[in-house]
Structures are given as structure tokens and as C-alpha cells.
């Protein structure tokens, strides 16, 4: 028996195993029809379009209808990604939904998505890594595929943040939006694919961005509702500082693992939380402005859906073509962070 390892077409793919690569074979996204502009927010809280635009870069965000839930948006994004990948529902082995706004505490949103898309063979679970969830999902999907447990995994980032935003708190309500994005991951022989994914966390700073109510620590009571504990809370300035540091170091580590440089990247897709965070990360990485993909002006911060929606838009708008190198980099509550390098 030969002990020689096969020669890989793609020498950078660190996770190649006997010539198999984990490829993203399709992406898709869905955002609700209703756009809420900064001018509409001026009527709700003490804010201005000028403040929101200059401090965040956000001009509008999408708001889901009352009867439109995270699982509905996730299912729509999944169906679009599966169509792009040429994958039918019965081919899906595993559904991973990254979200902090599940339809309900249990069962998982992934199970509801399974039913909605008719992927009856698929296993399904949710993962919670806040805004970093999509990258965590890519890494988990990659491991399942490389171990040959599953062949076709769909990773969805989906959020209805409008349901947990305190619409009386100008510090947070101007920042967030709803939507979903999905990637189909499959094993391919000697092909392009996910080169590496990095994940990180620091639970000592959990208080910076959290929702106190609704879990086992603080179940819903009249008092907890009156104290507005079922809405998200954020210490913006401190979160901002950690976001820049963590995203720069995650991106640097992901590139180091692949022996690649920032200048090799055709496109860098950062978590869409704040334009000033994106610019600071870009500056520290010495990225050219034209490498950075930005769509937060139209969607705000959609947490786990953010880079998934952006990746879909980068592909459909022609910013990324097959063979291009793409860097995804994220940061979120937890704290959590991550980065992924993809040869598209
Ligand atoms: O996705 C997960 C990760 N999330 C993030 O990474 C978000 C990180 N943080 C941020 O993006 C920024 O910190 C914010 C956009 C949230 C805030 O920007 P900032 O420059 O850090 O503002 P600040 O919180 O220091 O507030 C400055 C002033 C304050 O007034 P005083 O105390 O100086 O009088 C705020 O009360 O701006 C005031 N302010 C507002 N004014 C008008 C805060 N929100 C608003 C608002 N409209 N919506």
C-alpha cells in the first residue's frame, strides 16, 4: 500500500484530506421587504439621520413583518442557496442555524427550517455564537464533511433582531436589522473551497453585549418585563474597542494558517456592525478600501446573518468570481470572534 500523500490541486488547502476539499457550492440570502430609514427612527427616539450615518454608516435596516419569523427568513435564504448549488432538499444531511433570535427557546429554529424546506433526511441544530455564528457554522460544517460524517451541510445565519431591540433605547435600536443568509457546503475532489476557519471567545466580557432576561437565570416575570430585561443591551464604546482588536487578530491568524497575505485577498467581508469598525480593521490590516465589502448602509447589523448576506451579495454583484480569495471576519457577543479564508 502506498504511503505517499496525494498531490492536491490547491496547495494552500490546509484541510484537504485525500484530495477532498470543502467547497461552498451555493449561497443565498433573504431580507424582509420593509426598509426602516434613519428618518423614521427620528420619529421614535431622540436621534438624527446625521448622528446615525456619521457614527455608524447605517442609512436603513430591514424589519420583518409581525408574522415573519427567523425560521421563515432562514428557510427562504436556504432555498435560494440550495437552488444556486443545485441541491435538492433530500440531499441535505445537516442544517445548522446560527441565531440569537430563535423562533422560540426550543425546539431549535433549525428543526423548523428542516420542516419548511422539506429536508426530511437532515439532522438539524442551532448554534449560538451571536454575530460570529456564521463563521462558527462554517467551521463546524467543514469538520463534519472532512470527517466524512456528512456530505452536504447547509449553514444559515438568520435573525429577527427587531424582536429583541428596545425601541426606546437610542443607543441600540438604531443599529440592528433583520435578515438571513445561507451557504451550502459540500465535499468536492481537488476543488476550490474553505481553506481555514478560526474561532475564538472570551466569556469574561459577556456583560458587554447581552440580553439579561428569558433564560434560566431570569425567566420571564411581570417584573422582568417591566424592567425591560428581555431586550438586548450593549456597552457600545467598550464593545467597539474589542471588536477591532479581535477582528484584526482573527484575520491575521487565518491568513497565517494559509500562508497568505491581505494583499492576496480579492475581497474582505467584515461583520457589518459599524462603518468605523470596518475602516479601523481595514487600516490595521493594511487593506485597500476597494477590498472591503460594505452593505451595512442598507441592512444595519444583522448579527449572525451579516456576513452571510454580504457574501451572497458579493457573489451576485460580481465582486467575487470563482478562484478569488476571500476573507470573512466577524465579532460578536460572548465575546466571540472568527475569520475564514475561502478560495471561491
Ligand atoms: O455586532 C456586535 C458588535 N457590536 C458592535 O461592534 C458595536 C460597537 N459599538 C459601536 O458601534 C458604537 O460604540 C456605537 C455606534 C454603538 C456608539 O458610537 P459611539 O461613538 O461609541 O457613541 P457613544 O456611545 O460614546 O455615545 C456618544 C454620544 C452620547 O451622548 P453624550 O453622553 O456624549 O451626551 C450618546 O448618548 O452619542 C449619544 N448617542 C446618540 N445620539 C443620537 C448614542 N446613541 C445615539 C443616537 N442618536 N442614536
mmCIF file of C-alpha atoms and ligand atoms in Angstrom:
data_model
loop_
_atom_site.group_PDB
_atom_site.id
_atom_site.type_symbol
_atom_site.label_atom_id
_atom_site.label_comp_id
_atom_site.label_asym_id
_atom_site.label_seq_id
_atom_site.Cartn_x
_atom_site.Cartn_y
_atom_site.Cartn_z
ATOM 1 C CA UNK A 1 0.000 0.000 0.000
ATOM 2 C CA UNK A 2 1.390 3.387 -0.962
ATOM 3 C CA UNK A 3 2.089 5.822 1.903
ATOM 4 C CA UNK A 4 2.554 8.783 -0.437
ATOM 5 C CA UNK A 5 0.024 11.542 0.187
ATOM 6 C CA UNK A 6 -1.859 12.571 -2.939
ATOM 7 C CA UNK A 7 -0.852 15.837 -4.595
ATOM 8 C CA UNK A 8 -3.528 18.484 -4.135
ATOM 9 C CA UNK A 9 -4.508 20.806 -6.919
ATOM 10 C CA UNK A 10 -4.846 23.508 -4.325
ATOM 11 C CA UNK A 11 -1.610 23.539 -2.310
ATOM 12 C CA UNK A 12 -2.990 26.093 0.167
ATOM 13 C CA UNK A 13 -5.905 23.979 1.355
ATOM 14 C CA UNK A 14 -4.784 23.003 4.832
ATOM 15 C CA UNK A 15 -7.815 20.839 5.453
ATOM 16 C CA UNK A 16 -7.514 18.700 2.338
ATOM 17 C CA UNK A 17 -7.905 15.051 3.186
ATOM 18 C CA UNK A 18 -7.145 12.584 0.424
ATOM 19 C CA UNK A 19 -7.917 15.183 -2.219
ATOM 20 C CA UNK A 20 -11.277 16.257 -0.797
ATOM 21 C CA UNK A 21 -12.000 19.941 -0.339
ATOM 22 C CA UNK A 22 -14.927 21.538 1.432
ATOM 23 C CA UNK A 23 -16.491 23.825 -1.140
ATOM 24 C CA UNK A 24 -19.206 26.439 -0.823
ATOM 25 C CA UNK A 25 -21.309 25.330 -3.760
ATOM 26 C CA UNK A 26 -24.074 27.919 -3.375
ATOM 27 C CA UNK A 27 -25.103 30.955 -1.378
ATOM 28 C CA UNK A 28 -28.430 32.714 -0.904
ATOM 29 C CA UNK A 29 -29.973 35.452 1.198
ATOM 30 C CA UNK A 30 -33.334 36.861 2.156
ATOM 31 C CA UNK A 31 -34.194 40.214 3.698
ATOM 32 C CA UNK A 32 -37.694 41.394 4.627
ATOM 33 C CA UNK A 33 -39.424 43.826 2.281
ATOM 34 C CA UNK A 34 -39.862 46.637 4.782
ATOM 35 C CA UNK A 35 -36.958 49.092 4.997
ATOM 36 C CA UNK A 36 -36.884 51.417 8.020
ATOM 37 C CA UNK A 37 -34.888 54.581 7.362
ATOM 38 C CA UNK A 38 -32.998 56.736 9.853
ATOM 39 C CA UNK A 39 -35.647 59.413 9.265
ATOM 40 C CA UNK A 40 -38.328 57.037 10.530
ATOM 41 C CA UNK A 41 -36.214 56.409 13.648
ATOM 42 C CA UNK A 42 -36.043 60.175 14.242
ATOM 43 C CA UNK A 43 -39.772 59.949 14.954
ATOM 44 C CA UNK A 44 -39.350 57.122 17.506
ATOM 45 C CA UNK A 45 -36.283 58.120 19.585
ATOM 46 C CA UNK A 46 -34.141 61.207 20.149
ATOM 47 C CA UNK A 47 -31.757 60.707 17.240
ATOM 48 C CA UNK A 48 -30.900 62.119 13.815
ATOM 49 C CA UNK A 49 -30.018 60.704 10.433
ATOM 50 C CA UNK A 50 -26.801 62.725 10.687
ATOM 51 C CA UNK A 51 -25.777 61.062 14.008
ATOM 52 C CA UNK A 52 -26.565 57.537 12.843
ATOM 53 C CA UNK A 53 -24.863 57.994 9.470
ATOM 54 C CA UNK A 54 -21.697 59.618 10.814
ATOM 55 C CA UNK A 55 -21.313 57.279 13.850
ATOM 56 C CA UNK A 56 -22.282 54.008 12.181
ATOM 57 C CA UNK A 57 -22.631 54.320 8.384
ATOM 58 C CA UNK A 58 -26.168 52.890 8.569
ATOM 59 C CA UNK A 59 -28.897 54.559 6.489
ATOM 60 C CA UNK A 60 -31.665 51.973 6.759
ATOM 61 C CA UNK A 61 -32.370 48.448 8.007
ATOM 62 C CA UNK A 62 -34.935 45.762 7.117
ATOM 63 C CA UNK A 63 -37.692 44.926 9.580
ATOM 64 C CA UNK A 64 -39.554 41.615 9.403
ATOM 65 C CA UNK A 65 -43.341 41.580 9.416
ATOM 66 C CA UNK A 66 -45.126 40.640 12.649
ATOM 67 C CA UNK A 67 -45.912 37.171 11.315
ATOM 68 C CA UNK A 68 -42.496 36.639 9.684
ATOM 69 C CA UNK A 69 -40.105 34.730 11.934
ATOM 70 C CA UNK A 70 -36.435 33.817 11.960
ATOM 71 C CA UNK A 71 -37.226 30.334 10.602
ATOM 72 C CA UNK A 72 -39.181 31.853 7.671
ATOM 73 C CA UNK A 73 -36.263 34.076 6.650
ATOM 74 C CA UNK A 74 -33.797 31.225 7.199
ATOM 75 C CA UNK A 75 -35.849 28.873 5.025
ATOM 76 C CA UNK A 76 -36.077 31.440 2.202
ATOM 77 C CA UNK A 77 -32.302 32.013 2.276
ATOM 78 C CA UNK A 78 -31.690 28.248 2.369
ATOM 79 C CA UNK A 79 -33.936 27.607 -0.629
ATOM 80 C CA UNK A 80 -32.079 30.244 -2.641
ATOM 81 C CA UNK A 81 -28.676 28.847 -1.673
ATOM 82 C CA UNK A 82 -29.779 25.273 -2.462
ATOM 83 C CA UNK A 83 -31.047 26.409 -5.870
ATOM 84 C CA UNK A 84 -27.710 28.120 -6.567
ATOM 85 C CA UNK A 85 -25.880 24.937 -5.528
ATOM 86 C CA UNK A 86 -28.201 22.650 -7.489
ATOM 87 C CA UNK A 87 -29.004 20.766 -4.289
ATOM 88 C CA UNK A 88 -32.421 19.231 -3.609
ATOM 89 C CA UNK A 89 -33.970 19.005 -0.136
ATOM 90 C CA UNK A 90 -33.453 15.247 0.090
ATOM 91 C CA UNK A 91 -29.697 15.688 -0.439
ATOM 92 C CA UNK A 92 -29.232 17.815 2.685
ATOM 93 C CA UNK A 93 -27.533 15.885 5.511
ATOM 94 C CA UNK A 94 -27.303 18.609 8.159
ATOM 95 C CA UNK A 95 -28.842 22.041 8.823
ATOM 96 C CA UNK A 96 -27.025 24.437 11.146
ATOM 97 C CA UNK A 97 -28.797 27.675 12.054
ATOM 98 C CA UNK A 98 -26.728 30.365 13.762
ATOM 99 C CA UNK A 99 -29.021 32.772 15.586
ATOM 100 C CA UNK A 100 -29.585 34.701 18.805
ATOM 101 C CA UNK A 101 -33.242 35.231 17.912
ATOM 102 C CA UNK A 102 -34.663 31.715 17.507
ATOM 103 C CA UNK A 103 -38.411 31.446 16.893
ATOM 104 C CA UNK A 104 -38.629 30.092 20.451
ATOM 105 C CA UNK A 105 -36.259 28.746 23.117
ATOM 106 C CA UNK A 106 -36.977 25.235 21.899
ATOM 107 C CA UNK A 107 -37.298 23.369 19.644
ATOM 108 C CA UNK A 108 -34.438 24.692 17.561
ATOM 109 C CA UNK A 109 -35.038 27.013 14.639
ATOM 110 C CA UNK A 110 -33.031 24.530 12.542
ATOM 111 C CA UNK A 111 -35.752 21.911 13.102
ATOM 112 C CA UNK A 112 -38.408 24.381 11.965
ATOM 113 C CA UNK A 113 -36.325 25.160 8.881
ATOM 114 C CA UNK A 114 -35.949 21.443 8.162
ATOM 115 C CA UNK A 115 -39.733 21.125 8.011
ATOM 116 C CA UNK A 116 -40.140 24.311 5.928
ATOM 117 C CA UNK A 117 -37.661 23.278 3.255
ATOM 118 C CA UNK A 118 -38.661 19.595 3.337
ATOM 119 C CA UNK A 119 -35.161 18.316 4.121
ATOM 120 C CA UNK A 120 -36.571 15.316 5.932
ATOM 121 C CA UNK A 121 -33.328 13.311 5.976
ATOM 122 C CA UNK A 122 -31.316 16.109 7.567
ATOM 123 C CA UNK A 123 -30.156 16.387 11.160
ATOM 124 C CA UNK A 124 -30.672 19.907 12.485
ATOM 125 C CA UNK A 125 -29.422 22.078 15.327
ATOM 126 C CA UNK A 126 -28.962 25.730 16.285
ATOM 127 C CA UNK A 127 -25.687 27.269 17.296
ATOM 128 C CA UNK A 128 -25.318 30.405 19.359
ATOM 129 C CA UNK A 129 -22.207 32.493 18.825
ATOM 130 C CA UNK A 130 -24.045 35.788 18.261
ATOM 131 C CA UNK A 131 -22.625 37.808 15.348
ATOM 132 C CA UNK A 132 -19.820 35.250 14.899
ATOM 133 C CA UNK A 133 -22.263 32.375 14.394
ATOM 134 C CA UNK A 134 -21.947 32.056 10.626
ATOM 135 C CA UNK A 135 -18.167 31.525 10.758
ATOM 136 C CA UNK A 136 -18.563 29.100 13.671
ATOM 137 C CA UNK A 137 -21.102 27.283 11.475
ATOM 138 C CA UNK A 138 -18.721 27.116 8.511
ATOM 139 C CA UNK A 139 -16.004 25.613 10.692
ATOM 140 C CA UNK A 140 -18.381 23.026 12.202
ATOM 141 C CA UNK A 141 -19.738 22.106 8.757
ATOM 142 C CA UNK A 142 -16.200 21.731 7.468
ATOM 143 C CA UNK A 143 -15.325 19.329 10.292
ATOM 144 C CA UNK A 144 -18.405 17.166 9.645
ATOM 145 C CA UNK A 145 -17.610 16.994 5.937
ATOM 146 C CA UNK A 146 -13.907 16.293 6.384
ATOM 147 C CA UNK A 147 -14.677 13.513 8.854
ATOM 148 C CA UNK A 148 -16.993 12.051 6.185
ATOM 149 C CA UNK A 149 -19.915 12.114 8.606
ATOM 150 C CA UNK A 150 -21.920 14.269 6.186
ATOM 151 C CA UNK A 151 -21.529 15.298 2.579
ATOM 152 C CA UNK A 152 -23.964 18.233 2.224
ATOM 153 C CA UNK A 153 -24.376 20.741 5.040
ATOM 154 C CA UNK A 154 -26.285 24.000 4.941
ATOM 155 C CA UNK A 155 -25.168 26.790 7.256
ATOM 156 C CA UNK A 156 -27.637 29.605 7.860
ATOM 157 C CA UNK A 157 -27.219 32.874 9.749
ATOM 158 C CA UNK A 158 -30.677 34.278 10.496
ATOM 159 C CA UNK A 159 -32.003 36.943 12.841
ATOM 160 C CA UNK A 160 -35.146 38.816 13.753
ATOM 161 C CA UNK A 161 -33.324 41.329 15.932
ATOM 162 C CA UNK A 162 -36.243 43.751 15.741
ATOM 163 C CA UNK A 163 -37.963 41.400 18.224
ATOM 164 C CA UNK A 164 -35.277 41.890 20.928
ATOM 165 C CA UNK A 165 -34.341 45.524 20.300
ATOM 166 C CA UNK A 166 -35.523 48.069 22.867
ATOM 167 C CA UNK A 167 -37.249 50.617 20.649
ATOM 168 C CA UNK A 168 -36.969 53.225 23.433
ATOM 169 C CA UNK A 169 -33.143 52.931 23.665
ATOM 170 C CA UNK A 170 -31.443 55.147 21.087
ATOM 171 C CA UNK A 171 -28.060 53.604 21.937
ATOM 172 C CA UNK A 172 -29.049 50.289 20.371
ATOM 173 C CA UNK A 173 -32.289 50.486 18.378
ATOM 174 C CA UNK A 174 -30.677 52.380 15.501
ATOM 175 C CA UNK A 175 -28.079 49.672 14.911
ATOM 176 C CA UNK A 176 -29.837 46.408 14.176
ATOM 177 C CA UNK A 177 -31.874 44.815 11.385
ATOM 178 C CA UNK A 178 -33.445 41.527 10.273
ATOM 179 C CA UNK A 179 -32.464 39.051 7.562
ATOM 180 C CA UNK A 180 -30.881 35.712 6.708
ATOM 181 C CA UNK A 181 -28.066 34.302 4.614
ATOM 182 C CA UNK A 182 -27.097 30.733 3.796
ATOM 183 C CA UNK A 183 -24.180 28.753 2.378
ATOM 184 C CA UNK A 184 -24.292 25.176 1.078
ATOM 185 C CA UNK A 185 -21.094 23.264 1.859
ATOM 186 C CA UNK A 186 -20.205 20.046 0.071
ATOM 187 C CA UNK A 187 -17.164 17.882 -0.403
ATOM 188 C CA UNK A 188 -15.517 18.190 -3.772
ATOM 189 C CA UNK A 189 -12.489 16.470 -5.231
ATOM 190 C CA UNK A 190 -9.415 18.678 -5.579
ATOM 191 C CA UNK A 191 -11.514 21.787 -5.929
ATOM 192 C CA UNK A 192 -11.689 25.330 -4.582
ATOM 193 C CA UNK A 193 -13.089 25.736 -1.090
ATOM 194 C CA UNK A 194 -12.828 26.775 2.507
ATOM 195 C CA UNK A 195 -9.111 26.985 3.291
ATOM 196 C CA UNK A 196 -9.338 27.648 7.006
ATOM 197 C CA UNK A 197 -11.621 28.988 9.720
ATOM 198 C CA UNK A 198 -10.565 30.465 13.049
ATOM 199 C CA UNK A 199 -12.862 30.747 16.075
ATOM 200 C CA UNK A 200 -12.319 32.491 19.421
ATOM 201 C CA UNK A 201 -14.193 33.503 22.556
ATOM 202 C CA UNK A 202 -13.794 35.444 25.820
ATOM 203 C CA UNK A 203 -16.606 34.806 28.298
ATOM 204 C CA UNK A 204 -15.145 37.223 30.849
ATOM 205 C CA UNK A 205 -16.655 40.078 28.825
ATOM 206 C CA UNK A 206 -20.125 38.569 28.436
ATOM 207 C CA UNK A 207 -21.763 41.609 30.069
ATOM 208 C CA UNK A 208 -20.685 43.980 27.286
ATOM 209 C CA UNK A 209 -23.410 42.749 24.953
ATOM 210 C CA UNK A 210 -26.177 40.570 26.317
ATOM 211 C CA UNK A 211 -29.876 40.072 26.935
ATOM 212 C CA UNK A 212 -30.472 39.516 30.657
ATOM 213 C CA UNK A 213 -33.985 38.033 30.544
ATOM 214 C CA UNK A 214 -35.568 34.940 29.063
ATOM 215 C CA UNK A 215 -33.049 32.280 30.101
ATOM 216 C CA UNK A 216 -32.841 30.126 33.229
ATOM 217 C CA UNK A 217 -31.151 32.933 35.172
ATOM 218 C CA UNK A 218 -34.014 35.327 34.651
ATOM 219 C CA UNK A 219 -37.191 33.709 33.362
ATOM 220 C CA UNK A 220 -39.994 35.997 32.221
ATOM 221 C CA UNK A 221 -41.969 37.561 35.060
ATOM 222 C CA UNK A 222 -44.065 40.707 35.202
ATOM 223 C CA UNK A 223 -41.100 42.370 36.947
ATOM 224 C CA UNK A 224 -38.554 41.250 34.346
ATOM 225 C CA UNK A 225 -40.750 42.531 31.533
ATOM 226 C CA UNK A 226 -41.342 45.848 33.303
ATOM 227 C CA UNK A 227 -37.591 46.197 33.888
ATOM 228 C CA UNK A 228 -37.053 45.725 30.134
ATOM 229 C CA UNK A 229 -34.767 42.730 30.738
ATOM 230 C CA UNK A 230 -35.929 40.953 27.584
ATOM 231 C CA UNK A 231 -34.175 43.408 25.288
ATOM 232 C CA UNK A 232 -30.537 43.396 24.224
ATOM 233 C CA UNK A 233 -28.108 45.698 25.997
ATOM 234 C CA UNK A 234 -24.717 46.883 24.829
ATOM 235 C CA UNK A 235 -21.820 48.943 26.143
ATOM 236 C CA UNK A 236 -21.029 50.372 22.739
ATOM 237 C CA UNK A 237 -17.647 52.024 23.255
ATOM 238 C CA UNK A 238 -16.036 49.070 25.020
ATOM 239 C CA UNK A 239 -17.528 46.614 22.514
ATOM 240 C CA UNK A 240 -16.163 48.739 19.670
ATOM 241 C CA UNK A 241 -12.608 48.544 21.060
ATOM 242 C CA UNK A 242 -12.675 44.762 21.465
ATOM 243 C CA UNK A 243 -14.284 44.312 18.041
ATOM 244 C CA UNK A 244 -11.398 45.993 16.247
ATOM 245 C CA UNK A 245 -8.699 44.114 18.197
ATOM 246 C CA UNK A 246 -10.357 40.702 17.869
ATOM 247 C CA UNK A 247 -11.185 41.026 14.175
ATOM 248 C CA UNK A 248 -7.646 42.104 13.304
ATOM 249 C CA UNK A 249 -6.080 39.226 15.226
ATOM 250 C CA UNK A 250 -8.556 36.613 13.879
ATOM 251 C CA UNK A 251 -7.963 37.773 10.298
ATOM 252 C CA UNK A 252 -4.189 37.748 10.807
ATOM 253 C CA UNK A 253 -4.281 34.218 12.265
ATOM 254 C CA UNK A 254 -6.488 32.878 9.459
ATOM 255 C CA UNK A 255 -4.161 34.302 6.799
ATOM 256 C CA UNK A 256 -1.087 33.000 8.628
ATOM 257 C CA UNK A 257 -2.530 29.481 8.654
ATOM 258 C CA UNK A 258 -2.934 29.604 4.864
ATOM 259 C CA UNK A 259 0.377 31.339 4.264
ATOM 260 C CA UNK A 260 -1.452 34.194 2.531
ATOM 261 C CA UNK A 261 -1.333 37.995 2.791
ATOM 262 C CA UNK A 262 -4.072 40.616 2.965
ATOM 263 C CA UNK A 263 -2.978 41.810 -0.471
ATOM 264 C CA UNK A 264 -3.785 38.340 -1.885
ATOM 265 C CA UNK A 265 -7.463 38.803 -0.985
ATOM 266 C CA UNK A 266 -9.833 39.859 -3.748
ATOM 267 C CA UNK A 267 -12.471 40.734 -1.200
ATOM 268 C CA UNK A 268 -12.657 41.151 2.576
ATOM 269 C CA UNK A 269 -16.108 40.734 4.087
ATOM 270 C CA UNK A 270 -16.193 42.012 7.668
ATOM 271 C CA UNK A 271 -19.090 41.751 10.105
ATOM 272 C CA UNK A 272 -21.333 44.700 9.292
ATOM 273 C CA UNK A 273 -21.695 46.359 12.714
ATOM 274 C CA UNK A 274 -20.273 49.823 12.225
ATOM 275 C CA UNK A 275 -18.524 51.544 9.329
ATOM 276 C CA UNK A 276 -15.911 52.955 11.712
ATOM 277 C CA UNK A 277 -15.092 49.434 12.976
ATOM 278 C CA UNK A 278 -14.737 48.199 9.386
ATOM 279 C CA UNK A 279 -12.466 51.129 8.468
ATOM 280 C CA UNK A 280 -10.321 50.635 11.589
ATOM 281 C CA UNK A 281 -9.945 46.904 10.869
ATOM 282 C CA UNK A 282 -9.122 47.657 7.223
ATOM 283 C CA UNK A 283 -6.497 50.245 8.252
ATOM 284 C CA UNK A 284 -4.813 47.933 10.747
ATOM 285 C CA UNK A 285 -4.704 45.095 8.220
ATOM 286 C CA UNK A 286 -3.336 47.493 5.567
ATOM 287 C CA UNK A 287 -6.235 46.559 3.303
ATOM 288 C CA UNK A 288 -7.081 48.724 0.312
ATOM 289 C CA UNK A 289 -10.523 50.365 0.636
ATOM 290 C CA UNK A 290 -11.652 48.614 -2.559
ATOM 291 C CA UNK A 291 -11.046 45.220 -0.914
ATOM 292 C CA UNK A 292 -13.646 45.846 1.810
ATOM 293 C CA UNK A 293 -17.223 44.774 1.134
ATOM 294 C CA UNK A 294 -19.787 47.015 2.811
ATOM 295 C CA UNK A 295 -23.579 46.787 2.790
ATOM 296 C CA UNK A 296 -24.442 47.905 6.324
ATOM 297 C CA UNK A 297 -25.768 51.202 4.962
ATOM 298 C CA UNK A 298 -28.788 49.193 3.723
ATOM 299 C CA UNK A 299 -29.171 46.486 6.377
ATOM 300 C CA UNK A 300 -27.533 47.658 9.621
ATOM 301 C CA UNK A 301 -26.170 44.978 11.911
ATOM 302 C CA UNK A 302 -27.948 41.667 11.268
ATOM 303 C CA UNK A 303 -25.738 39.684 13.691
ATOM 304 C CA UNK A 304 -25.288 36.061 12.529
ATOM 305 C CA UNK A 305 -26.832 36.904 9.153
ATOM 306 C CA UNK A 306 -24.448 39.778 8.472
ATOM 307 C CA UNK A 307 -21.525 38.177 6.599
ATOM 308 C CA UNK A 308 -23.823 35.528 5.109
ATOM 309 C CA UNK A 309 -25.960 38.201 3.422
ATOM 310 C CA UNK A 310 -22.840 40.135 2.418
ATOM 311 C CA UNK A 311 -21.208 37.024 0.908
ATOM 312 C CA UNK A 312 -24.322 36.387 -1.161
ATOM 313 C CA UNK A 313 -24.352 39.998 -2.379
ATOM 314 C CA UNK A 314 -20.636 39.951 -3.154
ATOM 315 C CA UNK A 315 -21.171 36.869 -5.327
ATOM 316 C CA UNK A 316 -24.374 38.009 -7.042
ATOM 317 C CA UNK A 317 -22.985 41.506 -7.752
ATOM 318 C CA UNK A 318 -19.863 40.052 -9.395
ATOM 319 C CA UNK A 319 -17.412 41.278 -6.738
ATOM 320 C CA UNK A 320 -16.259 37.671 -6.290
ATOM 321 C CA UNK A 321 -15.584 35.166 -9.047
ATOM 322 C CA UNK A 322 -14.597 31.503 -8.934
ATOM 323 C CA UNK A 323 -10.964 31.214 -7.852
ATOM 324 C CA UNK A 324 -10.857 34.551 -5.995
ATOM 325 C CA UNK A 325 -9.535 34.567 -2.445
ATOM 326 C CA UNK A 326 -11.995 35.927 0.104
ATOM 327 C CA UNK A 327 -11.530 36.735 3.794
ATOM 328 C CA UNK A 328 -14.523 36.739 6.153
ATOM 329 C CA UNK A 329 -14.026 38.239 9.611
ATOM 330 C CA UNK A 330 -16.545 38.554 12.435
ATOM 331 C CA UNK A 331 -17.029 39.642 16.030
ATOM 332 C CA UNK A 332 -19.937 39.431 18.445
ATOM 333 C CA UNK A 333 -21.421 38.926 21.884
ATOM 334 C CA UNK A 334 -19.808 36.325 24.088
ATOM 335 C CA UNK A 335 -17.424 37.764 23.305
ATOM 336 C CA UNK A 336 -16.855 35.689 20.187
ATOM 337 C CA UNK A 337 -14.876 36.235 17.015
ATOM 338 C CA UNK A 338 -13.726 34.389 13.936
ATOM 339 C CA UNK A 339 -12.284 34.551 10.444
ATOM 340 C CA UNK A 340 -12.357 32.320 7.395
ATOM 341 C CA UNK A 341 -10.358 32.229 4.180
ATOM 342 C CA UNK A 342 -12.129 30.879 1.117
ATOM 343 C CA UNK A 343 -10.858 30.185 -2.368
ATOM 344 C CA UNK A 344 -14.154 30.906 -4.064
HETATM 345 O O1 LIG B 1 -22.375 43.237 16.411
HETATM 346 C C1 LIG B 1 -21.769 43.037 17.633
HETATM 347 C C2 LIG B 1 -20.773 44.030 17.922
HETATM 348 N N1 LIG B 1 -21.309 45.362 18.017
HETATM 349 C C3 LIG B 1 -20.510 46.352 17.784
HETATM 350 O O2 LIG B 1 -19.391 46.094 17.437
HETATM 351 C C4 LIG B 1 -20.962 47.762 18.024
HETATM 352 C C5 LIG B 1 -19.845 48.530 18.695
HETATM 353 N N2 LIG B 1 -20.131 49.894 19.083
HETATM 354 C C6 LIG B 1 -20.474 50.886 18.223
HETATM 355 O O3 LIG B 1 -20.661 50.656 17.070
HETATM 356 C C7 LIG B 1 -20.537 52.291 18.749
HETATM 357 O O4 LIG B 1 -19.990 52.326 20.052
HETATM 358 C C8 LIG B 1 -21.969 52.906 18.778
HETATM 359 C C9 LIG B 1 -22.427 53.185 17.367
HETATM 360 C C10 LIG B 1 -22.920 51.951 19.465
HETATM 361 C C11 LIG B 1 -21.957 54.251 19.542
HETATM 362 O O5 LIG B 1 -20.997 55.124 18.980
HETATM 363 P P1 LIG B 1 -20.009 55.937 19.941
HETATM 364 O O6 LIG B 1 -19.235 56.827 19.093
HETATM 365 O O7 LIG B 1 -19.255 54.910 20.737
HETATM 366 O O8 LIG B 1 -21.010 56.788 20.806
HETATM 367 P P2 LIG B 1 -21.210 56.784 22.383
HETATM 368 O O9 LIG B 1 -21.905 55.540 22.808
HETATM 369 O O10 LIG B 1 -19.949 57.159 23.064
HETATM 370 O O11 LIG B 1 -22.194 57.988 22.530
HETATM 371 C C12 LIG B 1 -21.795 59.311 22.195
HETATM 372 C C13 LIG B 1 -22.969 60.231 22.443
HETATM 373 C C14 LIG B 1 -23.624 60.019 23.799
HETATM 374 O O12 LIG B 1 -24.063 61.287 24.272
HETATM 375 P P3 LIG B 1 -23.212 62.072 25.395
HETATM 376 O O13 LIG B 1 -23.157 61.142 26.565
HETATM 377 O O14 LIG B 1 -21.858 62.282 24.767
HETATM 378 O O15 LIG B 1 -24.016 63.298 25.588
HETATM 379 C C15 LIG B 1 -24.827 59.176 23.482
HETATM 380 O O16 LIG B 1 -25.877 59.360 24.406
HETATM 381 O O17 LIG B 1 -23.985 59.954 21.470
HETATM 382 C C16 LIG B 1 -25.225 59.716 22.139
HETATM 383 N N3 LIG B 1 -25.993 58.768 21.354
HETATM 384 C C17 LIG B 1 -26.831 59.149 20.378
HETATM 385 N N4 LIG B 1 -27.165 60.361 19.906
HETATM 386 C C18 LIG B 1 -28.038 60.401 18.900
HETATM 387 C C19 LIG B 1 -25.984 57.416 21.438
HETATM 388 N N5 LIG B 1 -26.843 56.910 20.535
HETATM 389 C C20 LIG B 1 -27.367 57.974 19.870
HETATM 390 C C21 LIG B 1 -28.286 58.093 18.829
HETATM 391 N N6 LIG B 1 -28.597 59.315 18.366
HETATM 392 N N7 LIG B 1 -28.871 57.009 18.252
#
